[in-house]
PDB file of C-alpha atoms in Angstrom:
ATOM      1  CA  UNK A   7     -44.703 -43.634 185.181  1.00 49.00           C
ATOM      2  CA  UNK A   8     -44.966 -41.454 182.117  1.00 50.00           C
ATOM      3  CA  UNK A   9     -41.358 -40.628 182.427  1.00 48.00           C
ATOM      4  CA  UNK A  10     -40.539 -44.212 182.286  1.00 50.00           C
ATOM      5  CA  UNK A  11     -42.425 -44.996 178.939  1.00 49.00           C
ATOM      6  CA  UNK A  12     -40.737 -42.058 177.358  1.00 57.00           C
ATOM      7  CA  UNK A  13     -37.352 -43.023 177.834  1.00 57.00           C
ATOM      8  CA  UNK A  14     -35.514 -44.965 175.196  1.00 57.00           C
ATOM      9  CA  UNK A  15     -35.541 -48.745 176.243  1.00 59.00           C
ATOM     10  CA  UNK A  16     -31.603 -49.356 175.374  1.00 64.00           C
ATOM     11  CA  UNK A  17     -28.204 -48.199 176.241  1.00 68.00           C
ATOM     12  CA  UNK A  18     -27.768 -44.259 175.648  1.00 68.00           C
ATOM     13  CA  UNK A  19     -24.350 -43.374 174.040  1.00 70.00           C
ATOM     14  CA  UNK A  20     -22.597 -40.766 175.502  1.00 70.00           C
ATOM     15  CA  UNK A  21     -18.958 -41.338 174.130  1.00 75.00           C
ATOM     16  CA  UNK A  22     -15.709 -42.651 173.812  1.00 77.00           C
ATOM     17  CA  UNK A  23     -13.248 -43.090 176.129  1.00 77.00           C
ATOM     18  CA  UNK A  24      -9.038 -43.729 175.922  1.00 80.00           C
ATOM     19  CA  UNK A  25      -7.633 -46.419 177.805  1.00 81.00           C
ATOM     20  CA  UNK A  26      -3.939 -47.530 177.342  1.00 78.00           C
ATOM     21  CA  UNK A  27      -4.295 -46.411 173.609  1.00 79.00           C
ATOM     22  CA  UNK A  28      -7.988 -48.287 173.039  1.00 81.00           C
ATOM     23  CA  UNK A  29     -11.247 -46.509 172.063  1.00 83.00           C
ATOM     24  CA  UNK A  30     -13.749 -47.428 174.616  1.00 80.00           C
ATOM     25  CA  UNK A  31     -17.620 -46.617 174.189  1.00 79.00           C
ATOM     26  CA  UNK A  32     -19.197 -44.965 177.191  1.00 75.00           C
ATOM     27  CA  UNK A  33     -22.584 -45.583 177.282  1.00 75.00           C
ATOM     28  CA  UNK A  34     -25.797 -45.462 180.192  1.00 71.00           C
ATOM     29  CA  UNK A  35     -28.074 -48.253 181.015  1.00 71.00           C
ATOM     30  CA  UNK A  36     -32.295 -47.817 180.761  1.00 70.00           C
ATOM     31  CA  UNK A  37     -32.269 -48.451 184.850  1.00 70.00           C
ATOM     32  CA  UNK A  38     -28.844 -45.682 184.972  1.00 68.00           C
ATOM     33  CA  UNK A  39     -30.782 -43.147 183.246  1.00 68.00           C
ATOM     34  CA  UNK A  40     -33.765 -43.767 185.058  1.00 70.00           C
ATOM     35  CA  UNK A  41     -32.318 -43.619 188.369  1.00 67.00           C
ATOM     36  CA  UNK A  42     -30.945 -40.266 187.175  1.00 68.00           C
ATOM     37  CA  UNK A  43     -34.282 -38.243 186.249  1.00 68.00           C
ATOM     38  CA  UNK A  44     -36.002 -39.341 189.275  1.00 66.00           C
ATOM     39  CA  UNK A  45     -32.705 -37.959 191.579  1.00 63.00           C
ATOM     40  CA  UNK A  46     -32.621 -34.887 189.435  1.00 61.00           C
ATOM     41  CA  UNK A  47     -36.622 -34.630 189.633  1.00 61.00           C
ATOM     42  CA  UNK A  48     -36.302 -34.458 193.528  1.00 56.00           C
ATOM     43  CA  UNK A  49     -33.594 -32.285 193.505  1.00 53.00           C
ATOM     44  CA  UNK A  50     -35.767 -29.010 193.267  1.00 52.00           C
ATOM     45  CA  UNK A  51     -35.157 -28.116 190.258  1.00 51.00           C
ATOM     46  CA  UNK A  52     -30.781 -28.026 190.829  1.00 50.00           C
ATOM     47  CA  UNK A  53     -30.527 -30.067 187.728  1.00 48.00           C
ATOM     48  CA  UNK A  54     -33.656 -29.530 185.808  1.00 52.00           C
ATOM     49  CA  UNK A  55     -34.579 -32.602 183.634  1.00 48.00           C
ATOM     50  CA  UNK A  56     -34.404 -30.498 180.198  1.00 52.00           C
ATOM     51  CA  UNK A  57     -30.524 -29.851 181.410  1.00 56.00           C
ATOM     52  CA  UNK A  58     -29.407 -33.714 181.575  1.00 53.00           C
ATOM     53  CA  UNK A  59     -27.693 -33.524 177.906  1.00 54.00           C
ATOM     54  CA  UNK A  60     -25.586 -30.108 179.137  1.00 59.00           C
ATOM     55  CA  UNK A  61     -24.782 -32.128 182.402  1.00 56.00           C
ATOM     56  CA  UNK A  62     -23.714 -35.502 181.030  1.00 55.00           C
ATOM     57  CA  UNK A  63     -21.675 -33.553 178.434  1.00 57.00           C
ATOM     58  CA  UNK A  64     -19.938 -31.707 181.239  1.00 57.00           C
ATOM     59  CA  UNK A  65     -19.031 -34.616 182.934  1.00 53.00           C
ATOM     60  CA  UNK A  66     -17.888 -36.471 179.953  1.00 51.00           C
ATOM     61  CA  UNK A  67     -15.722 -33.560 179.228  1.00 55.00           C
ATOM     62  CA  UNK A  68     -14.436 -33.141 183.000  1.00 50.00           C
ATOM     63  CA  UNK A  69     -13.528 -37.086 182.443  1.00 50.00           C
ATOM     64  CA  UNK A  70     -11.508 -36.981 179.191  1.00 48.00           C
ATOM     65  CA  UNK A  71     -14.308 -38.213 177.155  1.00 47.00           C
ATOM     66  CA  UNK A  72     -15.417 -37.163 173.701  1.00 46.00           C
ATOM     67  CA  UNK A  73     -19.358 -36.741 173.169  1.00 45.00           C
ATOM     68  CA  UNK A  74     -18.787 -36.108 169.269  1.00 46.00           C
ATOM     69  CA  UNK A  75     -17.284 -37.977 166.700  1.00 45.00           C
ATOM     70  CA  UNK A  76     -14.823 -40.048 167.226  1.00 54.00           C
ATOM     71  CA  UNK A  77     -11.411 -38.807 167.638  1.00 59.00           C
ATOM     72  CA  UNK A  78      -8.759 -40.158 165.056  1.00 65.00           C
ATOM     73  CA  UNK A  79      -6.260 -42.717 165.982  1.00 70.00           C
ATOM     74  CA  UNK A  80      -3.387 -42.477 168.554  1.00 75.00           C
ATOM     75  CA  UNK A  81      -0.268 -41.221 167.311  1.00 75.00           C
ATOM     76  CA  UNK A  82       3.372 -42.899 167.453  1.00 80.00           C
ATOM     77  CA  UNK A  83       4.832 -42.504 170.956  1.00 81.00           C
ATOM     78  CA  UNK A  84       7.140 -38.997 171.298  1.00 80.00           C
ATOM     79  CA  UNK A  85      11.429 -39.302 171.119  1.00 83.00           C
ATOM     80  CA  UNK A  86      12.879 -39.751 174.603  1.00 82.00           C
ATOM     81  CA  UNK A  87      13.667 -37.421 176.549  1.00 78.00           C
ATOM     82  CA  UNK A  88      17.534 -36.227 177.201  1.00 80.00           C
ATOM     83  CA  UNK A  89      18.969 -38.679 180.059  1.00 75.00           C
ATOM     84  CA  UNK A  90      20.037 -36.575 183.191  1.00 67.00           C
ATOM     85  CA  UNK A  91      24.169 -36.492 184.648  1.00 64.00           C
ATOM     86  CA  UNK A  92      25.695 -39.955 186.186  1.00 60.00           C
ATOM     87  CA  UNK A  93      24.440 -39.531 189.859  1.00 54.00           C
ATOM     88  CA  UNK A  94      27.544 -40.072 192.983  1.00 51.00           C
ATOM     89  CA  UNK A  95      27.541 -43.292 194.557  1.00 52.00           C
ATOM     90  CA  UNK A  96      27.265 -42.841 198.450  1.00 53.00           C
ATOM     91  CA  UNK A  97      25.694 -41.746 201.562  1.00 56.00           C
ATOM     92  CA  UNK A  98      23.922 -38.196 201.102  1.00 58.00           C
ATOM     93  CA  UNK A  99      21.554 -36.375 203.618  1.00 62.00           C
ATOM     94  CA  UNK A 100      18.279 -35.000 201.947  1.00 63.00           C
ATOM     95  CA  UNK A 101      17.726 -31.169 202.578  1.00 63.00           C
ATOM     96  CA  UNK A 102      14.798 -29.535 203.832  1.00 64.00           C
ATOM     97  CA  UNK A 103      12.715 -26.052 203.449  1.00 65.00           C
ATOM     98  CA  UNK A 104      14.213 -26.206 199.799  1.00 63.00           C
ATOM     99  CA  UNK A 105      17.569 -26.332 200.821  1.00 67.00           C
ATOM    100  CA  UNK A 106      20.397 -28.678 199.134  1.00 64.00           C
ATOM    101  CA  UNK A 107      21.299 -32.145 200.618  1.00 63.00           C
ATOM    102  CA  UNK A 108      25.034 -32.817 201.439  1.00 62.00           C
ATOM    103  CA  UNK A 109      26.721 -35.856 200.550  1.00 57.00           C
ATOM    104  CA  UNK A 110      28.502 -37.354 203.221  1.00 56.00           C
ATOM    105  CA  UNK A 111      30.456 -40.303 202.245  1.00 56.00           C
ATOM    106  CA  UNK A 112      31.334 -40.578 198.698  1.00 55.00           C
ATOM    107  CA  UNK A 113      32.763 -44.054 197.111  1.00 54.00           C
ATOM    108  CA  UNK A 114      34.950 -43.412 194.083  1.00 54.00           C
ATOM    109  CA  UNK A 115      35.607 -46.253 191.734  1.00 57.00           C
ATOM    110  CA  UNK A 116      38.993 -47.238 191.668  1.00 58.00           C
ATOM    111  CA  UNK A 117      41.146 -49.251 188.746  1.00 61.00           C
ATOM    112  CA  UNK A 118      41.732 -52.774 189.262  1.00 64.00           C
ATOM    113  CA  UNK A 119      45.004 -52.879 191.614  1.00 69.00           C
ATOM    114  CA  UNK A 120      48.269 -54.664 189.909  1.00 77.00           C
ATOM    115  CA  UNK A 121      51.100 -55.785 191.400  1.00 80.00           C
ATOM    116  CA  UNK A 122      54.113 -52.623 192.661  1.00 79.00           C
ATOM    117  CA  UNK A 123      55.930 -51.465 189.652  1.00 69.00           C
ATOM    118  CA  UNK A 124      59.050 -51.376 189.760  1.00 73.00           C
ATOM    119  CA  UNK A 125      58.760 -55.260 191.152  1.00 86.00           C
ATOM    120  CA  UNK A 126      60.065 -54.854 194.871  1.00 93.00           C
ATOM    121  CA  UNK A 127      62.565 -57.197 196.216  1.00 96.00           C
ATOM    122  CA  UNK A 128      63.099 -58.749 199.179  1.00 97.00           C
ATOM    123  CA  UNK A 129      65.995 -57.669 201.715  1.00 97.00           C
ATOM    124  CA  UNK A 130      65.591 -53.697 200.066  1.00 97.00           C
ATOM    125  CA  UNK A 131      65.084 -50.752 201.603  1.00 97.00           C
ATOM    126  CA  UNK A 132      61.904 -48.319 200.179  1.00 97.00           C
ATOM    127  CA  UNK A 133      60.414 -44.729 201.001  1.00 96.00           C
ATOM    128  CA  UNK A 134      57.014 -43.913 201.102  1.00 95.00           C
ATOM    129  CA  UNK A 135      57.561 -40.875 199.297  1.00 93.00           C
ATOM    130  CA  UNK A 136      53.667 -40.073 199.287  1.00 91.00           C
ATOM    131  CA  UNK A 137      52.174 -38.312 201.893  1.00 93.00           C
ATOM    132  CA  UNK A 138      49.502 -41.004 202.438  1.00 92.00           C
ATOM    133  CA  UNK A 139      49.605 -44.169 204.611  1.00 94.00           C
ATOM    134  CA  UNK A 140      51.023 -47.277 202.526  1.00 94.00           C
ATOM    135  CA  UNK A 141      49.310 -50.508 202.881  1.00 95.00           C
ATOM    136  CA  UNK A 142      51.193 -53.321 201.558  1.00 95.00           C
ATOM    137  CA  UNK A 143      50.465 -56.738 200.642  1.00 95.00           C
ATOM    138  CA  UNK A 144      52.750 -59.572 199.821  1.00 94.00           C
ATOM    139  CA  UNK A 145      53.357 -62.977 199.283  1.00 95.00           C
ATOM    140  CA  UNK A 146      56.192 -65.270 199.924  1.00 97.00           C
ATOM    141  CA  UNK A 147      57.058 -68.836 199.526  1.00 97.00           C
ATOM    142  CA  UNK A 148      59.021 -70.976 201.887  1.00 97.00           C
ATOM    143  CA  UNK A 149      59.948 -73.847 201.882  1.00 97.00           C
ATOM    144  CA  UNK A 150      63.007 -76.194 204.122  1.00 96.00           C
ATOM    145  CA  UNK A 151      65.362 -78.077 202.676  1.00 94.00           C
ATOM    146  CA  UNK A 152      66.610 -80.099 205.634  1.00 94.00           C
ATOM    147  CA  UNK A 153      65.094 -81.007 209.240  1.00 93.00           C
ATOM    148  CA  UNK A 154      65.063 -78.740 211.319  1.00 93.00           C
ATOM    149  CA  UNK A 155      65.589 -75.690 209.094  1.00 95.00           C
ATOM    150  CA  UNK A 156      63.967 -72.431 208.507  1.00 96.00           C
ATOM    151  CA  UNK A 157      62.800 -69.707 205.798  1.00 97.00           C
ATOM    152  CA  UNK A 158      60.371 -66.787 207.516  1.00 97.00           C
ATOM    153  CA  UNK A 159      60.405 -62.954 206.428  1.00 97.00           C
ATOM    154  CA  UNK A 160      59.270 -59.865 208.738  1.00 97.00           C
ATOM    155  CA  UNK A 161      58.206 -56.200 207.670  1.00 97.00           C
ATOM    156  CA  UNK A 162      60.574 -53.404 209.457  1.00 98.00           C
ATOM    157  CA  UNK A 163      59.194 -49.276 209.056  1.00 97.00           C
ATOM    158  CA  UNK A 164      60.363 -46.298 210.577  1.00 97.00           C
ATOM    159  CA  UNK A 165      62.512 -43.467 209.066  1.00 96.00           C
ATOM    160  CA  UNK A 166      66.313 -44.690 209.536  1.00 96.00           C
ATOM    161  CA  UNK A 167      68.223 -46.771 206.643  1.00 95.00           C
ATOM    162  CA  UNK A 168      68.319 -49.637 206.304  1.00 95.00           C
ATOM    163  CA  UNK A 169      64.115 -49.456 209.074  1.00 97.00           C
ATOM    164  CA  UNK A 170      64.820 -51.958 212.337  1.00 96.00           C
ATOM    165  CA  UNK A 171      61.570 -51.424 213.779  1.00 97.00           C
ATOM    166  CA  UNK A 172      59.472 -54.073 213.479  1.00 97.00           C
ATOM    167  CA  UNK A 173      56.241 -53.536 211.234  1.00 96.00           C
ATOM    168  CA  UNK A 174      54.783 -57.205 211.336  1.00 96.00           C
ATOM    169  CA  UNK A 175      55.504 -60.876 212.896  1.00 95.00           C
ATOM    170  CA  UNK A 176      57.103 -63.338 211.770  1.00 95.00           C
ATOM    171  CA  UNK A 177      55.718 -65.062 208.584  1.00 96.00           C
ATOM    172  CA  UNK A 178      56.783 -68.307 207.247  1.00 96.00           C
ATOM    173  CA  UNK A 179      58.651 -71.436 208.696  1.00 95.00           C
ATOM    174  CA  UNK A 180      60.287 -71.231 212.266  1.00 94.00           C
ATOM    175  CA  UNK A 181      61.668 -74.443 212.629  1.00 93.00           C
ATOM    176  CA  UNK A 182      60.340 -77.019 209.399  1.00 91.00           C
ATOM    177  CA  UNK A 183      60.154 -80.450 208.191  1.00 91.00           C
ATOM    178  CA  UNK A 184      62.557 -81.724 205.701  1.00 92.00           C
ATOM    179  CA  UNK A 185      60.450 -80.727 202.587  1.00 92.00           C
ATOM    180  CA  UNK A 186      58.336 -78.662 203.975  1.00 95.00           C
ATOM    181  CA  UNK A 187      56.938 -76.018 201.452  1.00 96.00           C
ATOM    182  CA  UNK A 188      54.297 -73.414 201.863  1.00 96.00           C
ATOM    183  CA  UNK A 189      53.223 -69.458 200.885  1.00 96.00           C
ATOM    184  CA  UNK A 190      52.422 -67.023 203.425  1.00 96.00           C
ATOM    185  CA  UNK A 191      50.777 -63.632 203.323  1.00 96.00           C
ATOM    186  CA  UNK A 192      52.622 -60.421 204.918  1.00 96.00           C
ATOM    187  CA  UNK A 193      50.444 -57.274 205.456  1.00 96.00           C
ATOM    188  CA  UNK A 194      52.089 -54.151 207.224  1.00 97.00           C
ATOM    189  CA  UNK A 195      51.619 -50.527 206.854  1.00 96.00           C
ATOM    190  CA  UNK A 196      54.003 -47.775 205.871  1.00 96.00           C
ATOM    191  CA  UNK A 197      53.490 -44.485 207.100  1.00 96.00           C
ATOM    192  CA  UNK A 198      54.205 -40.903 204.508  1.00 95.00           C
ATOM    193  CA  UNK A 199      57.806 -40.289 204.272  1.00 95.00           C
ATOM    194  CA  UNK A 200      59.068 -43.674 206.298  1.00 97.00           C
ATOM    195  CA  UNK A 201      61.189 -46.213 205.191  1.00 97.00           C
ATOM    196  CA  UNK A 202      60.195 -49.868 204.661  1.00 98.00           C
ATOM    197  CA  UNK A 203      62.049 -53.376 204.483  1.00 98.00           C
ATOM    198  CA  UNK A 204      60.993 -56.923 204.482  1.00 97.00           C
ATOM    199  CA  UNK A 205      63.819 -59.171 205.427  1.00 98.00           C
ATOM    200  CA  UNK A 206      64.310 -62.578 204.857  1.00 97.00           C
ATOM    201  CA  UNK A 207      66.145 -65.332 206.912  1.00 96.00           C
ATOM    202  CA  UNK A 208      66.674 -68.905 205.645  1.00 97.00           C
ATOM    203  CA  UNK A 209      68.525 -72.127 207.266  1.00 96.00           C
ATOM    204  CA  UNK A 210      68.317 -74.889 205.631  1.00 96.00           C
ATOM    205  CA  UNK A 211      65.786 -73.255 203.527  1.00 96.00           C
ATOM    206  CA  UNK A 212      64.747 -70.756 200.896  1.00 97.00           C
ATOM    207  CA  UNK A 213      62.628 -67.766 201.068  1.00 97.00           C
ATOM    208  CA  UNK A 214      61.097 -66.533 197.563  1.00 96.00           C
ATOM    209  CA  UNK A 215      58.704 -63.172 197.120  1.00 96.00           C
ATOM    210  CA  UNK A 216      55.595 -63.589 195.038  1.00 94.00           C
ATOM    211  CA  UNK A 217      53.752 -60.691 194.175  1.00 93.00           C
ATOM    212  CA  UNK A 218      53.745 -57.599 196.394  1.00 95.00           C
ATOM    213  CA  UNK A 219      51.103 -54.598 196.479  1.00 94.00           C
ATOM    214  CA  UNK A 220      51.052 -51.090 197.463  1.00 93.00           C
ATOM    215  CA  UNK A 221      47.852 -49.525 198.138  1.00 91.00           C
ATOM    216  CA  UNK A 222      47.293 -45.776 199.504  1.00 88.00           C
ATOM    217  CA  UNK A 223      44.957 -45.671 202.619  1.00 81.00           C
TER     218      UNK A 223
END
C-alpha cells in the first residue's frame, strides 16, 4: 500500500516519439506504473524497483524514443535517388540459388507501319529480296460497270517471272450488278528470295489498288 501512496498520482513522461514527421509525447499512466512495480516486485529481484528509470530508458531507446530534450525539427526530405535502366518488355524466368533469370520472349517496339514505298502496282512482278517471310496487305476497289461483269484480283508467289502459283483466292467481284462497287482486302505471304504478283481481271468493270503493305514476319 505504501508503494501506492508514494507514487506520483499523474501521467509520468518518458519521451517523445516520431510519427510520419510529428513529435509525439510518450508518457505512463498512475495504474501503468503501478502495474509495473508490483510485476517487477515479484520478479525476484530481475528488475529491482530502484532500476525502473535505467529500464524504461532502455526501452525508450530500443523504440526510437528520446528520454531528453526534445530533438529539433525534421529536416527537408533528401534529393532522389538516380532512376535505374528502362527494363525489357516480355516474358522472363526468375533464377534461383543466386543465379540470373533468362528472358524468354522479348517484344520490341516497332514504328508505326506506312504504306510500301516505292507505291506497288497492280499487274507487276516483285522480289522479296530479304531473307525474311513477307506478309502483305492490300486493298483494292472494284466496282462493275455493266450486268453481268466482273473486276477481282489474286496474289501469285513462287520464284519464276512473271509467279503463276497461286498465293491467295479470288478477291473482288465474280460476276456483279450493274453498279456494283465495293473494296476488298488481299492478304498473302511472300517467302525470302520469291517473286510476287497480284493480277487483276476486269469485264465490264474496273479494278483499282488502294494502299498496299509489306511487313517482315
Amino acid at each position: 500500500m505504501t508503494s501506492i501512496l508514494n507514487l506520483p498520482q499523474a501521467r509520468i513522461a518518458l519521451g517523445w516519439a516520431t510519427i510520419q514527421g510529428q513529435r509525439i509525447p510518450v508518457e505512463i499512466d498512475p495504474e501503468w506504473m503501478r502495474y509495473m512495480t508490483v510485476l517487477t516486485e515479484r520478479a525476484g529481484g530481475i528488475i529491482a524497483v530502484e532500476n525502473l528509470y535505467q529500464t524504461f530508458n532502455s526501452l525508450a531507446q530500443i523504440g526510437g524514443m528520446s528520454t531528453g530534450a526534445e530533438d529539433g525539427d525534421m529536416g527537408p526530405p533528401g534529393p532522389p535517388g538516380p532512376t535505374g535502366p528502362q527494363g525489357q518488355t516480355g516474358l522472363s524466368i526468375p533464377g534461383s540459388d543466386g543465379e540470373d533469370g533468362s528472358n524468354q520472349i522479348m517484344m520490341i517496339n516497332s514504328p508505326y507501319r506506312t504504306a510500301s514505298t516505292p507505291v506497288r502496282a497492280l499487274d507487276t512482278t516483285y522480289t522479296n529480296t530479304s531473307t525474311s517471310t513477307l506478309l502483305v496487305h492490300m486493298t483494292v476497289r472494284c466496282a462493275v460497270t455493266l450486268a453481268g461483269g466482273n473486276a477481282y484480283v489474286q496474289a501469285k508467289m513462287d520464284t519464276a517471272t512473271p509467279p503463276t502459283v497461286a498465293a491467295s483466292g479470288l478477291v473482288g467481284i465474280q460476276a456483279g450488278l450493274l453498279g456494283e462497287d465495293n473494296s476488298f482486302q488481299l492478304v498473302f505471304l511472300v517467302n525470302p528470295g520469291g517473286t510476287y504478283i497480284v493480277t487483276s481481271s476486269a469485264t465490264n468493270g474496273t479494278v483499282t489498288l488502294g494502299t498496299w503493305f509489306e511487313i517482315t514476319v
